[in-house]
Amino acid sequence: MMGGNKICFFLMSAALLGNPALAVAATSPAAKQQQTVDARQVLRASPMDEIIAQYPAMMSQGIRDGLKQTGQVPPMVADAVGYVVSNNFNPQKIEQQVAGRLQAELSNGQLQAVADWYNTPVAQKISRAEVAASAPAVWSQISAQADQLAQRFGNTDRAKSFVRFDRASHATQSAVDTTIAVQLGLASTMAAFSSNSVNFETLQKRIESQRPVLKGVVEQQVFNSYLYAYQDISGAEMEQYLRFLESDGGAAFTRVVSSGVKQAVIEPVESIGEQLGQFLAPQATTK
């Protein structure tokens, strides 16, 4: 199992769905109700477009670091594999898939309600905090400040609100889903270096069976990132955010984005092993 802090914090960036401003033009309440809200605009205005844009680098780093930790391949080969992995993830395609699901599964009223929330100063402030916390450069800071943050928030309402936040945002669930995708990519890569090939479905079932163990590992990392990301958000502002996440539109948006990203990230993983099997396995067998 791959359980490094870098991977866990990367996963949190996919789980903390940001909420920047989104302005939807409407000259009157009636016109606002009649117009169709474009889900692509909603997604692109949110931090998710920035997070999705980082997926190729994040997945590449996760698998590359995992290979190096195993010590079974030279560092240069691990870096080459990371390059192949990065090329298999297309941010534009992921964004298109997620936007398509939003348009199909959310009503116009739900999309409008989400847009209205995004256009508030509180949403913009929270969005900036989430985007900042998702940056790879701060992953080490989150790890280093984990104990300090735990002491600072201790038994406060902020710490107690994590369960509510996690339930509404699907943060841990999303993190575990993406962890499985990273591990599946790593397992597919390792299989390409082995003469004992294992099909993708078998690997998927094997890694999926680790979900309960992964949840225990990832949940603590999600909690650390939660304390870090929202440390400068007031209690009143956090309450507004939680109410949005629990609302009809907010809950639908979060659910569809989370499941859409999961599907879009899993799909390219299968081809990674196949490509590496074609190009790298012959090199492995000659050594």
Short mmCIF file of C-alpha atoms in Angstrom, two decimals:
data_model
loop_
_atom_site.label_atom_id
_atom_site.label_comp_id
_atom_site.label_asym_id
_atom_site.label_seq_id
_atom_site.Cartn_x
_atom_site.Cartn_y
_atom_site.Cartn_z
CA MET A 1 0.00 0.00 0.00
CA MET A 2 1.18 3.47 -0.85
CA GLY A 3 0.60 5.71 2.16
CA GLY A 4 2.95 8.69 1.77
CA ASN A 5 1.86 12.09 2.99
CA LYS A 6 2.43 13.63 -0.44
CA ILE A 7 -0.15 11.34 -1.99
CA CYS A 8 -2.66 11.88 0.80
CA PHE A 9 -2.40 15.65 0.58
CA PHE A 10 -2.71 15.49 -3.18
CA LEU A 11 -5.91 13.53 -2.71
CA MET A 12 -7.25 16.18 -0.38
CA SER A 13 -6.88 18.72 -3.14
CA ALA A 14 -9.38 16.64 -5.10
CA ALA A 15 -11.67 16.28 -2.14
CA LEU A 16 -11.86 19.91 -1.00
CA LEU A 17 -14.13 21.28 -3.67
CA GLY A 18 -13.51 24.99 -3.94
CA ASN A 19 -16.10 27.63 -4.58
CA PRO A 20 -15.01 30.83 -6.35
CA ALA A 21 -17.32 33.51 -7.66
CA LEU A 22 -19.60 32.79 -10.57
CA ALA A 23 -21.62 35.58 -12.13
CA VAL A 24 -24.63 34.51 -14.18
CA ALA A 25 -26.23 37.36 -16.07
CA ALA A 26 -29.94 37.91 -15.57
CA THR A 27 -31.95 41.07 -15.92
CA SER A 28 -34.79 39.91 -13.69
CA PRO A 29 -35.82 36.95 -11.48
CA ALA A 30 -38.05 35.70 -14.28
CA ALA A 31 -35.25 35.87 -16.84
CA LYS A 32 -32.89 34.19 -14.38
CA GLN A 33 -35.33 31.32 -13.95
CA GLN A 34 -35.90 30.87 -17.68
CA GLN A 35 -32.30 30.87 -18.83
CA THR A 36 -30.24 27.70 -18.89
CA VAL A 37 -27.22 27.78 -16.59
CA ASP A 38 -24.18 26.38 -18.37
CA ALA A 39 -22.53 23.74 -16.17
CA ARG A 40 -19.23 24.34 -17.96
CA GLN A 41 -19.24 27.92 -16.73
CA VAL A 42 -19.99 26.74 -13.20
CA LEU A 43 -17.12 24.27 -13.26
CA ARG A 44 -14.64 26.63 -14.88
CA ALA A 45 -15.45 29.38 -12.43
CA SER A 46 -14.82 27.05 -9.50
CA PRO A 47 -11.41 25.96 -8.21
CA MET A 48 -12.12 22.55 -9.69
CA ASP A 49 -10.85 23.69 -13.07
CA GLU A 50 -7.52 24.56 -11.41
CA ILE A 51 -7.48 21.31 -9.46
CA ILE A 52 -8.32 19.25 -12.54
CA ALA A 53 -5.55 21.01 -14.45
CA GLN A 54 -3.08 19.68 -11.87
CA TYR A 55 -4.21 16.06 -12.15
CA PRO A 56 -1.61 14.99 -14.75
CA ALA A 57 1.26 16.29 -12.60
CA MET A 58 -0.29 14.99 -9.38
CA MET A 59 -0.97 11.48 -10.67
CA SER A 60 2.46 11.39 -12.27
CA GLN A 61 4.14 12.41 -9.03
CA GLY A 62 2.13 9.95 -6.96
CA ILE A 63 3.03 6.98 -9.16
CA ARG A 64 6.62 8.14 -9.69
CA ASP A 65 7.21 8.54 -5.95
CA GLY A 66 5.58 5.17 -5.32
CA LEU A 67 7.92 3.48 -7.78
CA LYS A 68 10.95 5.07 -6.17
CA GLN A 69 9.78 3.95 -2.73
CA THR A 70 9.61 0.34 -3.89
CA GLY A 71 13.26 0.47 -4.97
CA GLN A 72 12.48 -2.01 -7.74
CA VAL A 73 13.22 0.32 -10.64
CA PRO A 74 16.01 2.86 -11.22
CA PRO A 75 15.07 6.49 -10.46
CA MET A 76 15.50 7.44 -14.12
CA VAL A 77 13.02 4.75 -15.16
CA ALA A 78 10.58 5.94 -12.50
CA ASP A 79 10.83 9.47 -13.90
CA ALA A 80 10.21 8.15 -17.42
CA VAL A 81 7.16 6.28 -16.20
CA GLY A 82 5.95 9.48 -14.56
CA TYR A 83 6.14 11.20 -17.93
CA VAL A 84 4.04 8.46 -19.55
CA VAL A 85 1.48 8.70 -16.76
CA SER A 86 1.23 12.47 -17.10
CA ASN A 87 0.50 12.17 -20.81
CA ASN A 88 -2.43 9.83 -20.14
CA PHE A 89 -4.42 12.41 -18.19
CA ASN A 90 -6.10 15.14 -20.21
CA PRO A 91 -7.45 17.96 -17.99
CA GLN A 92 -9.72 19.24 -20.76
CA LYS A 93 -11.28 15.82 -21.21
CA ILE A 94 -11.80 15.39 -17.46
CA GLU A 95 -13.37 18.83 -17.24
CA GLN A 96 -15.65 18.05 -20.19
CA GLN A 97 -16.80 14.77 -18.66
CA VAL A 98 -17.56 16.33 -15.28
CA ALA A 99 -19.37 19.30 -16.84
CA GLY A 100 -21.44 16.92 -18.94
CA ARG A 101 -22.57 15.03 -15.88
CA LEU A 102 -23.42 18.25 -14.07
CA GLN A 103 -25.53 19.43 -16.99
CA ALA A 104 -27.32 16.09 -17.21
CA GLU A 105 -27.90 15.39 -13.53
CA LEU A 106 -28.54 18.82 -11.97
CA SER A 107 -31.65 20.83 -12.64
CA ASN A 108 -31.45 24.40 -13.84
CA GLY A 109 -32.65 25.49 -10.42
CA GLN A 110 -29.90 23.56 -8.66
CA LEU A 111 -27.22 25.00 -10.92
CA GLN A 112 -28.60 28.48 -10.36
CA ALA A 113 -28.59 27.98 -6.58
CA VAL A 114 -24.95 26.87 -6.75
CA ALA A 115 -24.12 29.88 -8.92
CA ASP A 116 -25.78 32.23 -6.43
CA TRP A 117 -23.67 30.81 -3.60
CA TYR A 118 -20.49 31.13 -5.61
CA ASN A 119 -21.18 34.79 -6.10
CA THR A 120 -21.01 35.61 -2.39
CA PRO A 121 -17.95 37.13 -0.66
CA VAL A 122 -17.87 34.24 1.81
CA ALA A 123 -17.69 31.68 -1.00
CA GLN A 124 -14.87 33.60 -2.64
CA LYS A 125 -12.90 33.75 0.61
CA ILE A 126 -13.35 30.03 1.23
CA SER A 127 -12.40 29.28 -2.37
CA ARG A 128 -9.11 31.13 -2.04
CA ALA A 129 -8.33 29.15 1.11
CA GLU A 130 -9.11 25.85 -0.58
CA VAL A 131 -7.07 26.61 -3.69
CA ALA A 132 -4.11 27.67 -1.55
CA ALA A 133 -4.33 24.48 0.52
CA SER A 134 -4.46 22.29 -2.59
CA ALA A 135 -1.18 23.59 -4.03
CA PRO A 136 1.54 20.89 -4.06
CA ALA A 137 3.99 23.37 -2.57
CA VAL A 138 2.10 23.44 0.72
CA TRP A 139 1.70 19.69 1.22
CA SER A 140 4.85 19.54 3.33
CA GLN A 141 3.62 22.52 5.37
CA ILE A 142 0.38 20.73 6.19
CA SER A 143 2.32 17.72 7.38
CA ALA A 144 4.72 19.84 9.42
CA GLN A 145 1.90 21.82 11.05
CA ALA A 146 -0.39 18.87 11.78
CA ASP A 147 0.46 18.64 15.49
CA GLN A 148 0.38 22.40 15.94
CA LEU A 149 -3.04 22.65 14.29
CA ALA A 150 -4.37 19.78 16.38
CA GLN A 151 -3.27 21.56 19.57
CA ARG A 152 -4.65 24.89 18.38
CA PHE A 153 -8.11 23.61 17.53
CA GLY A 154 -8.23 20.76 20.03
CA ASN A 155 -11.79 20.22 21.19
CA THR A 156 -13.15 23.32 19.46
CA ASP A 157 -16.26 23.58 17.30
CA ARG A 158 -14.03 23.64 14.22
CA ALA A 159 -12.62 20.22 15.00
CA LYS A 160 -16.06 18.91 15.95
CA SER A 161 -17.49 20.18 12.66
CA PHE A 162 -15.19 17.91 10.66
CA VAL A 163 -17.62 15.00 10.76
CA ARG A 164 -20.37 17.22 9.40
CA PHE A 165 -18.07 18.67 6.77
CA ASP A 166 -16.77 15.26 5.72
CA ARG A 167 -20.26 13.86 5.38
CA ALA A 168 -21.46 16.81 3.28
CA SER A 169 -18.35 17.19 1.10
CA HIS A 170 -17.51 13.46 0.65
CA ALA A 171 -13.91 14.51 1.31
CA THR A 172 -12.60 11.25 2.77
CA GLN A 173 -14.59 9.14 0.33
CA SER A 174 -13.19 11.11 -2.60
CA ALA A 175 -9.69 10.88 -1.18
CA VAL A 176 -9.95 7.11 -0.82
CA ASP A 177 -11.33 6.79 -4.36
CA THR A 178 -8.40 8.72 -5.77
CA THR A 179 -5.92 6.82 -3.58
CA ILE A 180 -7.21 3.63 -5.15
CA ALA A 181 -6.73 5.15 -8.60
CA VAL A 182 -3.12 6.07 -7.75
CA GLN A 183 -2.41 2.61 -6.35
CA LEU A 184 -4.05 0.97 -9.33
CA GLY A 185 -1.83 3.00 -11.63
CA LEU A 186 1.21 2.00 -9.58
CA ALA A 187 0.20 -1.68 -9.61
CA SER A 188 -0.38 -1.58 -13.37
CA THR A 189 3.05 -0.03 -13.81
CA MET A 190 4.74 -2.66 -11.64
CA ALA A 191 2.93 -5.41 -13.53
CA ALA A 192 4.51 -4.12 -16.74
CA PHE A 193 7.93 -4.91 -15.26
CA SER A 194 6.93 -8.43 -14.26
CA SER A 195 6.74 -11.57 -16.36
CA ASN A 196 3.71 -12.63 -14.31
CA SER A 197 1.09 -10.40 -15.88
CA VAL A 198 -2.11 -9.72 -13.95
CA ASN A 199 -5.16 -8.38 -15.73
CA PHE A 200 -6.57 -5.00 -14.85
CA GLU A 201 -9.80 -6.33 -13.33
CA THR A 202 -7.88 -8.56 -10.92
CA LEU A 203 -5.67 -5.67 -9.84
CA GLN A 204 -8.72 -3.46 -9.36
CA LYS A 205 -10.49 -6.01 -7.15
CA ARG A 206 -7.33 -6.61 -5.13
CA ILE A 207 -6.76 -2.91 -4.44
CA GLU A 208 -10.45 -2.20 -3.88
CA SER A 209 -10.42 -4.79 -1.08
CA GLN A 210 -8.01 -2.49 0.80
CA ARG A 211 -10.61 0.29 1.01
CA PRO A 212 -11.30 -0.09 4.78
CA VAL A 213 -7.58 0.12 5.60
CA LEU A 214 -7.08 3.04 3.22
CA LYS A 215 -9.96 4.92 4.80
CA GLY A 216 -8.28 4.83 8.20
CA VAL A 217 -5.01 6.17 6.79
CA VAL A 218 -6.51 8.83 4.54
CA GLU A 219 -9.11 10.16 6.97
CA GLN A 220 -6.46 11.53 9.33
CA GLN A 221 -4.71 13.28 6.44
CA VAL A 222 -8.01 14.77 5.30
CA PHE A 223 -8.63 16.05 8.83
CA ASN A 224 -5.17 17.67 8.93
CA SER A 225 -5.82 19.36 5.60
CA TYR A 226 -9.26 20.47 6.77
CA LEU A 227 -7.78 22.25 9.80
CA TYR A 228 -5.09 23.83 7.64
CA ALA A 229 -7.35 24.99 4.82
CA TYR A 230 -10.00 26.63 7.00
CA GLN A 231 -7.87 27.94 9.85
CA ASP A 232 -8.59 31.58 8.90
CA ILE A 233 -12.29 31.02 8.16
CA SER A 234 -14.54 32.24 10.97
CA GLY A 235 -17.09 30.03 12.66
CA ALA A 236 -19.95 31.99 11.10
CA GLU A 237 -18.43 31.73 7.62
CA MET A 238 -17.85 28.00 8.04
CA GLU A 239 -21.47 27.56 9.12
CA GLN A 240 -22.62 29.26 5.90
CA TYR A 241 -20.39 26.96 3.89
CA LEU A 242 -21.67 23.84 5.64
CA ARG A 243 -25.25 24.92 5.02
CA PHE A 244 -24.46 25.35 1.34
CA LEU A 245 -22.88 21.88 1.16
CA GLU A 246 -25.96 20.42 2.84
CA SER A 247 -28.42 22.30 0.61
CA ASP A 248 -30.16 20.63 -2.32
CA GLY A 249 -28.02 22.36 -4.97
CA GLY A 250 -24.78 22.19 -3.01
CA ALA A 251 -25.18 18.52 -2.18
CA ALA A 252 -26.02 17.64 -5.78
CA PHE A 253 -23.07 19.63 -7.14
CA THR A 254 -20.59 18.08 -4.71
CA ARG A 255 -21.88 14.55 -5.31
CA VAL A 256 -21.75 14.79 -9.11
CA VAL A 257 -18.33 16.48 -9.23
CA SER A 258 -16.84 13.92 -6.85
CA SER A 259 -18.18 10.91 -8.76
CA GLY A 260 -17.39 12.51 -12.11
CA VAL A 261 -13.76 13.17 -11.22
CA LYS A 262 -13.42 9.62 -9.87
CA GLN A 263 -14.68 8.12 -13.13
CA ALA A 264 -12.58 10.43 -15.28
CA VAL A 265 -9.41 9.61 -13.30
CA ILE A 266 -9.94 5.83 -13.26
CA GLU A 267 -10.48 5.54 -17.01
CA PRO A 268 -6.91 6.43 -18.13
CA VAL A 269 -5.30 4.18 -15.52
CA GLU A 270 -6.01 0.96 -17.41
CA SER A 271 -4.14 2.15 -20.51
CA ILE A 272 -1.06 3.05 -18.47
CA GLY A 273 -0.18 -0.57 -17.75
CA GLU A 274 -0.86 -1.57 -21.35
CA GLN A 275 1.44 1.15 -22.73
CA LEU A 276 4.21 0.38 -20.29
CA GLY A 277 3.82 -3.32 -20.99
CA GLN A 278 4.53 -2.62 -24.67
CA PHE A 279 7.46 -0.26 -24.24
CA LEU A 280 9.08 -1.07 -20.90
CA ALA A 281 8.56 -4.77 -20.28
CA PRO A 282 11.01 -5.80 -23.03
CA GLN A 283 13.65 -3.65 -21.36
CA ALA A 284 12.89 -5.24 -17.98
CA THR A 285 13.25 -8.78 -19.31
CA THR A 286 16.68 -8.07 -20.83
CA LYS A 287 18.11 -7.01 -17.46
#
